[in-house]
PDB file of C-alpha atoms in Angstrom:
ATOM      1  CA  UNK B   1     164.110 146.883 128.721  1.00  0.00           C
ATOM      2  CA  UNK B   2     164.831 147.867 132.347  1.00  0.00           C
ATOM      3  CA  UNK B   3     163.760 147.259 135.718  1.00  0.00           C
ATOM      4  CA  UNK B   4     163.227 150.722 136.534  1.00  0.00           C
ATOM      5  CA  UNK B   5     159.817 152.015 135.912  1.00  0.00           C
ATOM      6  CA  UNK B   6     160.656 155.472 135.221  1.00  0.00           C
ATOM      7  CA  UNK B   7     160.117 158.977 137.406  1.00  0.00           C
ATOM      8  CA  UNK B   8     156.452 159.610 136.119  1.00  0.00           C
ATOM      9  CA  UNK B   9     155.330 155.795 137.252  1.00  0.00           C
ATOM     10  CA  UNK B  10     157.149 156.366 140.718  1.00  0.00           C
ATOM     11  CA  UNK B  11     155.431 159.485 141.124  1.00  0.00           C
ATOM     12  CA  UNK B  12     152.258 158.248 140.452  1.00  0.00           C
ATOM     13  CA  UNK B  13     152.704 155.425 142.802  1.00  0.00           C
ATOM     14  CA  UNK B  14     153.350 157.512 145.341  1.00  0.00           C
ATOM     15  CA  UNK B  15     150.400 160.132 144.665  1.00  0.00           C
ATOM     16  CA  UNK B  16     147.824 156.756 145.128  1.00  0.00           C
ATOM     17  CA  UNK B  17     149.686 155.764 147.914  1.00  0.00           C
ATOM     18  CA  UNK B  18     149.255 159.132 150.139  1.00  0.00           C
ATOM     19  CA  UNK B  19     145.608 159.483 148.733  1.00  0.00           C
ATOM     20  CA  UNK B  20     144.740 156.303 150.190  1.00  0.00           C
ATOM     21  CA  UNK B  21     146.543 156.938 153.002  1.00  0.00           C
ATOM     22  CA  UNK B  22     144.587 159.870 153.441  1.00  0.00           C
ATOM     23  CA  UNK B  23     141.295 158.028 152.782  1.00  0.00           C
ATOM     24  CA  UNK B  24     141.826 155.215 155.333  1.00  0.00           C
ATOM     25  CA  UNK B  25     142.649 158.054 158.069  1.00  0.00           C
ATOM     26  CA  UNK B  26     139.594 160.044 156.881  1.00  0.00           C
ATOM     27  CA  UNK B  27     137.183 157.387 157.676  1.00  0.00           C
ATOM     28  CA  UNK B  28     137.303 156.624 161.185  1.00  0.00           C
ATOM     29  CA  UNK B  29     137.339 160.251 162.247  1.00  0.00           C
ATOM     30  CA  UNK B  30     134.055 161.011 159.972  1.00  0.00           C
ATOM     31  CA  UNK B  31     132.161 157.388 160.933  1.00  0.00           C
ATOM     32  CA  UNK B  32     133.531 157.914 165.014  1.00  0.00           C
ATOM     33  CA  UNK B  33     132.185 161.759 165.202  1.00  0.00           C
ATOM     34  CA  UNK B  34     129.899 161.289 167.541  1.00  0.00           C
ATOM     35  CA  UNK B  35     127.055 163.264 166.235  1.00  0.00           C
ATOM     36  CA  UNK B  36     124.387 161.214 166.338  1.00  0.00           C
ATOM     37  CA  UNK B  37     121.934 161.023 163.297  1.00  0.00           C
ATOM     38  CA  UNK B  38     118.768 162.607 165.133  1.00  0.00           C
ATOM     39  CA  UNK B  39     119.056 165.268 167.337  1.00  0.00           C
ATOM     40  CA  UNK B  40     118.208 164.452 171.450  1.00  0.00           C
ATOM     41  CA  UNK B  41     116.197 167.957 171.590  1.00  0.00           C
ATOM     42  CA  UNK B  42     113.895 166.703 168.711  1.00  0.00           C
ATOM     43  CA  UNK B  43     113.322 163.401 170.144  1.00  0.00           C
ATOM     44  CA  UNK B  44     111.929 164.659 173.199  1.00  0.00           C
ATOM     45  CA  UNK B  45     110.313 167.181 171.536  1.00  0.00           C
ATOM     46  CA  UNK B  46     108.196 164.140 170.228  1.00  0.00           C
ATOM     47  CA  UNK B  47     107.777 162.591 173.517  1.00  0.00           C
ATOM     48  CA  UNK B  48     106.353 165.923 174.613  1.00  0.00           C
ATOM     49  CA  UNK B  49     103.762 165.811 171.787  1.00  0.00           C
ATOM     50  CA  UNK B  50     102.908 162.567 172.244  1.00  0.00           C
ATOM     51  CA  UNK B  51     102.255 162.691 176.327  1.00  0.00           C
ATOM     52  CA  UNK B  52     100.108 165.569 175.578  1.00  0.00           C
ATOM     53  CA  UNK B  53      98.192 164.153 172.918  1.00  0.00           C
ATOM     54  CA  UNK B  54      97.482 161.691 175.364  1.00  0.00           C
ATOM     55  CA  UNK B  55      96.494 163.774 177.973  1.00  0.00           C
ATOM     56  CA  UNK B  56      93.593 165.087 175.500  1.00  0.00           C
ATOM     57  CA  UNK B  57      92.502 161.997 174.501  1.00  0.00           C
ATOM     58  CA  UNK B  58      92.134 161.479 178.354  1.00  0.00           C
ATOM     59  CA  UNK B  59      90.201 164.616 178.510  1.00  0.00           C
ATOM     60  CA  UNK B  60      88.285 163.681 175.297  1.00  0.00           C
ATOM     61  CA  UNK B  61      86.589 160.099 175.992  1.00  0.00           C
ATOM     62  CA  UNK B  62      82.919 161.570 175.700  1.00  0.00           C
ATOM     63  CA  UNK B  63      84.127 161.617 171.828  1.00  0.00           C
ATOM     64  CA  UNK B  64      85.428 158.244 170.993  1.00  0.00           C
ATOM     65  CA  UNK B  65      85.733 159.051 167.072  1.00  0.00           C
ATOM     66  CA  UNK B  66      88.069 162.225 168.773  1.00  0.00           C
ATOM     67  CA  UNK B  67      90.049 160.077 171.374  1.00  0.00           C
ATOM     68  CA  UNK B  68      90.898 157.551 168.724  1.00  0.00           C
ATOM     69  CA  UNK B  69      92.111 159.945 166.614  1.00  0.00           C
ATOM     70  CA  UNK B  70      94.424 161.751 169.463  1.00  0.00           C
ATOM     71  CA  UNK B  71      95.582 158.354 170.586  1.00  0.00           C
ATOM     72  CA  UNK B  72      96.603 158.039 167.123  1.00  0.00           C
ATOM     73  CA  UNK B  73      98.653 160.674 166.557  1.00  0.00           C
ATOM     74  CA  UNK B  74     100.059 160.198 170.072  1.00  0.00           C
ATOM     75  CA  UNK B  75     100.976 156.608 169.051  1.00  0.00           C
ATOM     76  CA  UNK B  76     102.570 157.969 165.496  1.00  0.00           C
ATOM     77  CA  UNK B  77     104.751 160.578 167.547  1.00  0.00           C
ATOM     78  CA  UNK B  78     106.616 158.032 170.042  1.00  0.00           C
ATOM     79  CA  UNK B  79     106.753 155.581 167.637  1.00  0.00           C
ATOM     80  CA  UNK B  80     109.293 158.126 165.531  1.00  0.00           C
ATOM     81  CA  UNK B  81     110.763 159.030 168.513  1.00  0.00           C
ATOM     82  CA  UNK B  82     111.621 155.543 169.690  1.00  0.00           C
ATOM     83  CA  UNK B  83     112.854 154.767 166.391  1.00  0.00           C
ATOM     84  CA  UNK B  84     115.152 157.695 166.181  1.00  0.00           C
ATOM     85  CA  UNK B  85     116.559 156.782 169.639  1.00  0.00           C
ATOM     86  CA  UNK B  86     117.118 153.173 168.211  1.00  0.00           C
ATOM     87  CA  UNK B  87     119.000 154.681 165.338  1.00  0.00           C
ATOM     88  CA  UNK B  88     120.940 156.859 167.460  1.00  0.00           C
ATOM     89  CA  UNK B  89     121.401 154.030 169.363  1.00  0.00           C
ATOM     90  CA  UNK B  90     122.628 151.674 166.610  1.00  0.00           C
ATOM     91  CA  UNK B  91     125.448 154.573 165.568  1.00  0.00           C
ATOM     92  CA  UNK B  92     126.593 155.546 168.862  1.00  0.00           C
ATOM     93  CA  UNK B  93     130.535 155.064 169.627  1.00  0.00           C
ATOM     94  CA  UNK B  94     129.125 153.553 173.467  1.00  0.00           C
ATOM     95  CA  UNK B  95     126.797 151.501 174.745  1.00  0.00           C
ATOM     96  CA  UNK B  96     123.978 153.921 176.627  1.00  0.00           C
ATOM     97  CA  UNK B  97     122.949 151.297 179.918  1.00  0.00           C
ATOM     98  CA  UNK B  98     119.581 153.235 180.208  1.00  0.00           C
ATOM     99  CA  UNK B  99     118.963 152.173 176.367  1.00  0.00           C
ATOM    100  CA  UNK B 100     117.380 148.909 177.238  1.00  0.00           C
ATOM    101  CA  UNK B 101     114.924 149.919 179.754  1.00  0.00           C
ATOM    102  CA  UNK B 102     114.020 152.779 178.006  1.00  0.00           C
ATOM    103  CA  UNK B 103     113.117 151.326 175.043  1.00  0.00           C
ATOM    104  CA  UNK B 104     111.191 148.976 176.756  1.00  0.00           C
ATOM    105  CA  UNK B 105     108.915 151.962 178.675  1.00  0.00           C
ATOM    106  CA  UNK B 106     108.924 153.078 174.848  1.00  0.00           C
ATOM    107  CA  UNK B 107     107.130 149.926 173.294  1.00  0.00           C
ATOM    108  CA  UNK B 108     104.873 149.128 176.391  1.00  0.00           C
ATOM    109  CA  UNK B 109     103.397 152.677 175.828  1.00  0.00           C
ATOM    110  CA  UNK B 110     102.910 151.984 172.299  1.00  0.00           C
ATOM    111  CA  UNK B 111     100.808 148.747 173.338  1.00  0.00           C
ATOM    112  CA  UNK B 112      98.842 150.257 175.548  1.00  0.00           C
ATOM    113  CA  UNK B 113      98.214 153.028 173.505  1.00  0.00           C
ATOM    114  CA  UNK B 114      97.311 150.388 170.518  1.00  0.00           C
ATOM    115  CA  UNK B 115      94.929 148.523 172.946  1.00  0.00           C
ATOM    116  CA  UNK B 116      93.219 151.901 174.054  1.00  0.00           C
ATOM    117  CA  UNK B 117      92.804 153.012 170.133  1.00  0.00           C
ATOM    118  CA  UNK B 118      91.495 149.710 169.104  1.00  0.00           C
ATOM    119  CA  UNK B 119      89.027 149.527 171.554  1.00  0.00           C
ATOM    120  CA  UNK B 120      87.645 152.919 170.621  1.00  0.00           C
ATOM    121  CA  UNK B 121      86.975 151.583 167.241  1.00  0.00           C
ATOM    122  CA  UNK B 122      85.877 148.545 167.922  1.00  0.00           C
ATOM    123  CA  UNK B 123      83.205 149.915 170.220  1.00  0.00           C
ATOM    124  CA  UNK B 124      82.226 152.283 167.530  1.00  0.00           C
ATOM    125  CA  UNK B 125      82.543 149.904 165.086  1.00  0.00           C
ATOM    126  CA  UNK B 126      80.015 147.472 166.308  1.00  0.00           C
ATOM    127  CA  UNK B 127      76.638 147.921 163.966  1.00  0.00           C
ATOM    128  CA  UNK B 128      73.129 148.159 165.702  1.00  0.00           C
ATOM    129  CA  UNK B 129      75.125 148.519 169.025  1.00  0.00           C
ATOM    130  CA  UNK B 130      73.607 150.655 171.835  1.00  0.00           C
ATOM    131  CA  UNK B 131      76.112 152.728 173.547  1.00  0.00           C
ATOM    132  CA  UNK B 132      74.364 153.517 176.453  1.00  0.00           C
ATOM    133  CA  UNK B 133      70.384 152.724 178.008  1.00  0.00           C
ATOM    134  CA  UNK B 134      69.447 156.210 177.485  1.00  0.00           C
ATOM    135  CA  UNK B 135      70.590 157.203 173.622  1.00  0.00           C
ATOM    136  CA  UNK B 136      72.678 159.752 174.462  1.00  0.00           C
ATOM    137  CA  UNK B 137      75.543 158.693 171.955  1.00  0.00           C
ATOM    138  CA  UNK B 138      77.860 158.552 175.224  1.00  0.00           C
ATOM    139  CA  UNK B 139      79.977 155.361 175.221  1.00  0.00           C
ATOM    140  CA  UNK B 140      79.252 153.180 178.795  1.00  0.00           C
ATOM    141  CA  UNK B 141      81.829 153.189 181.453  1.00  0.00           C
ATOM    142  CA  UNK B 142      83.061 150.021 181.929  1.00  0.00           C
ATOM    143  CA  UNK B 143      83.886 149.844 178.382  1.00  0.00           C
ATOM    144  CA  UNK B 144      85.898 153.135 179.003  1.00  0.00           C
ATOM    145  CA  UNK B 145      87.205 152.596 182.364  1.00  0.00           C
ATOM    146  CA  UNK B 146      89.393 149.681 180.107  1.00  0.00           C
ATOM    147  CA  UNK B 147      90.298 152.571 177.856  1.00  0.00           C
ATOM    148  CA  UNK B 148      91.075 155.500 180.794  1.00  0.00           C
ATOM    149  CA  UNK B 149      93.498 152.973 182.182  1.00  0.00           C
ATOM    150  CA  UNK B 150      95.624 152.145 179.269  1.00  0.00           C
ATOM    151  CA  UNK B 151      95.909 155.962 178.356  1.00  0.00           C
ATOM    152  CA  UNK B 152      97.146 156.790 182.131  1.00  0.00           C
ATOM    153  CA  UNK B 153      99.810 153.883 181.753  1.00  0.00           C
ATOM    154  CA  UNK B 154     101.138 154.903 178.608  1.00  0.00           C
ATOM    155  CA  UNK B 155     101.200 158.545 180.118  1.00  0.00           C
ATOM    156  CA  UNK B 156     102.682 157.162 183.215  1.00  0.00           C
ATOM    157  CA  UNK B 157     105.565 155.052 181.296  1.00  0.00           C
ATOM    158  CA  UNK B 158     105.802 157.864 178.389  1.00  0.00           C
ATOM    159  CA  UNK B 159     106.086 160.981 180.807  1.00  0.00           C
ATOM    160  CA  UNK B 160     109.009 158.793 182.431  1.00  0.00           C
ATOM    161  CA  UNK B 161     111.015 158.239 179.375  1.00  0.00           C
ATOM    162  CA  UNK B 162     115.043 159.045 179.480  1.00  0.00           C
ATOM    163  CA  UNK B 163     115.848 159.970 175.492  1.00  0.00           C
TER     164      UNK B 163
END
């Protein structure tokens, strides 16, 4: 028996050897591309929708049932945005230095829209309640002056947002 393994082993050493060669070069350059996973134009087409689904649901506090509903959507729209921004984020070769304080804009918006939601149904939701001394089905406006200013902060910190 010899020591030498023969020209067909050799060459098949050397064929696994340059294909994982090729593999470990192949892998930075596709994980390091820079593209990140959700596209930038999409995102703030999201934070568009959102602002002006909050802007209606300004506009549309003589209908509680209508406002809640706006405010939800508006809340379901920056919440994807701000977590496709994480996830960019998360991926992204550098650290962005606005990341920080824009997410933060990002998730007091989402409170305040939360608080302005959930006092729309709670008000609604209260059985044998009176909205107002005259009938009219109109909620009263202290109750809503609570609600108009958590939808103009989260339009305030939303419109500012830097994704």
């Amino acid at each position: 028996m010899s020591l030498d393994a023969g020209p067909v082993c050799r060459f098949c050493s050397l064929a696994v050897a340059v294909l994982l060669g090729a593999l470990v070069a192949a892998s930075p350059a596709l994980s390091q591309s820079g593209r990140p996973p959700y596209d930038q134009a999409e995102i703030q087409r999201k934070i568009q929708k959102s602002v002006g689904l909050q802007r209606q649901a300004l506009q549309a506090l003589s209908e509680p049932r209508r406002a809640e509903g706006l405010l939800r959507s508006a809340w379901t729209e920056l919440r994807a945005a701000q977590h496709e921004m994480t996830i960019n984020a998360s991926v992204a070769k550098f650290v962005d230095p606005l990341f920080e304080i824009t997410n933060r804009k990002a998730q007091e918006a989402l409170v305040h829209l939360q608080a302005a939601a959930d006092a729309l149904q709670s008000n609604r939701a209260i059985p044998g309640a009176r909205l107002d001394q005259e009938g009219s089905g109109a909620p009263p406006s202290s109750y809503l002056d609570g609600v108009r200013l958590h939808i103009e902060q989260a339009v305030h910190l939303t419109s500012g947002l830097a994704f």
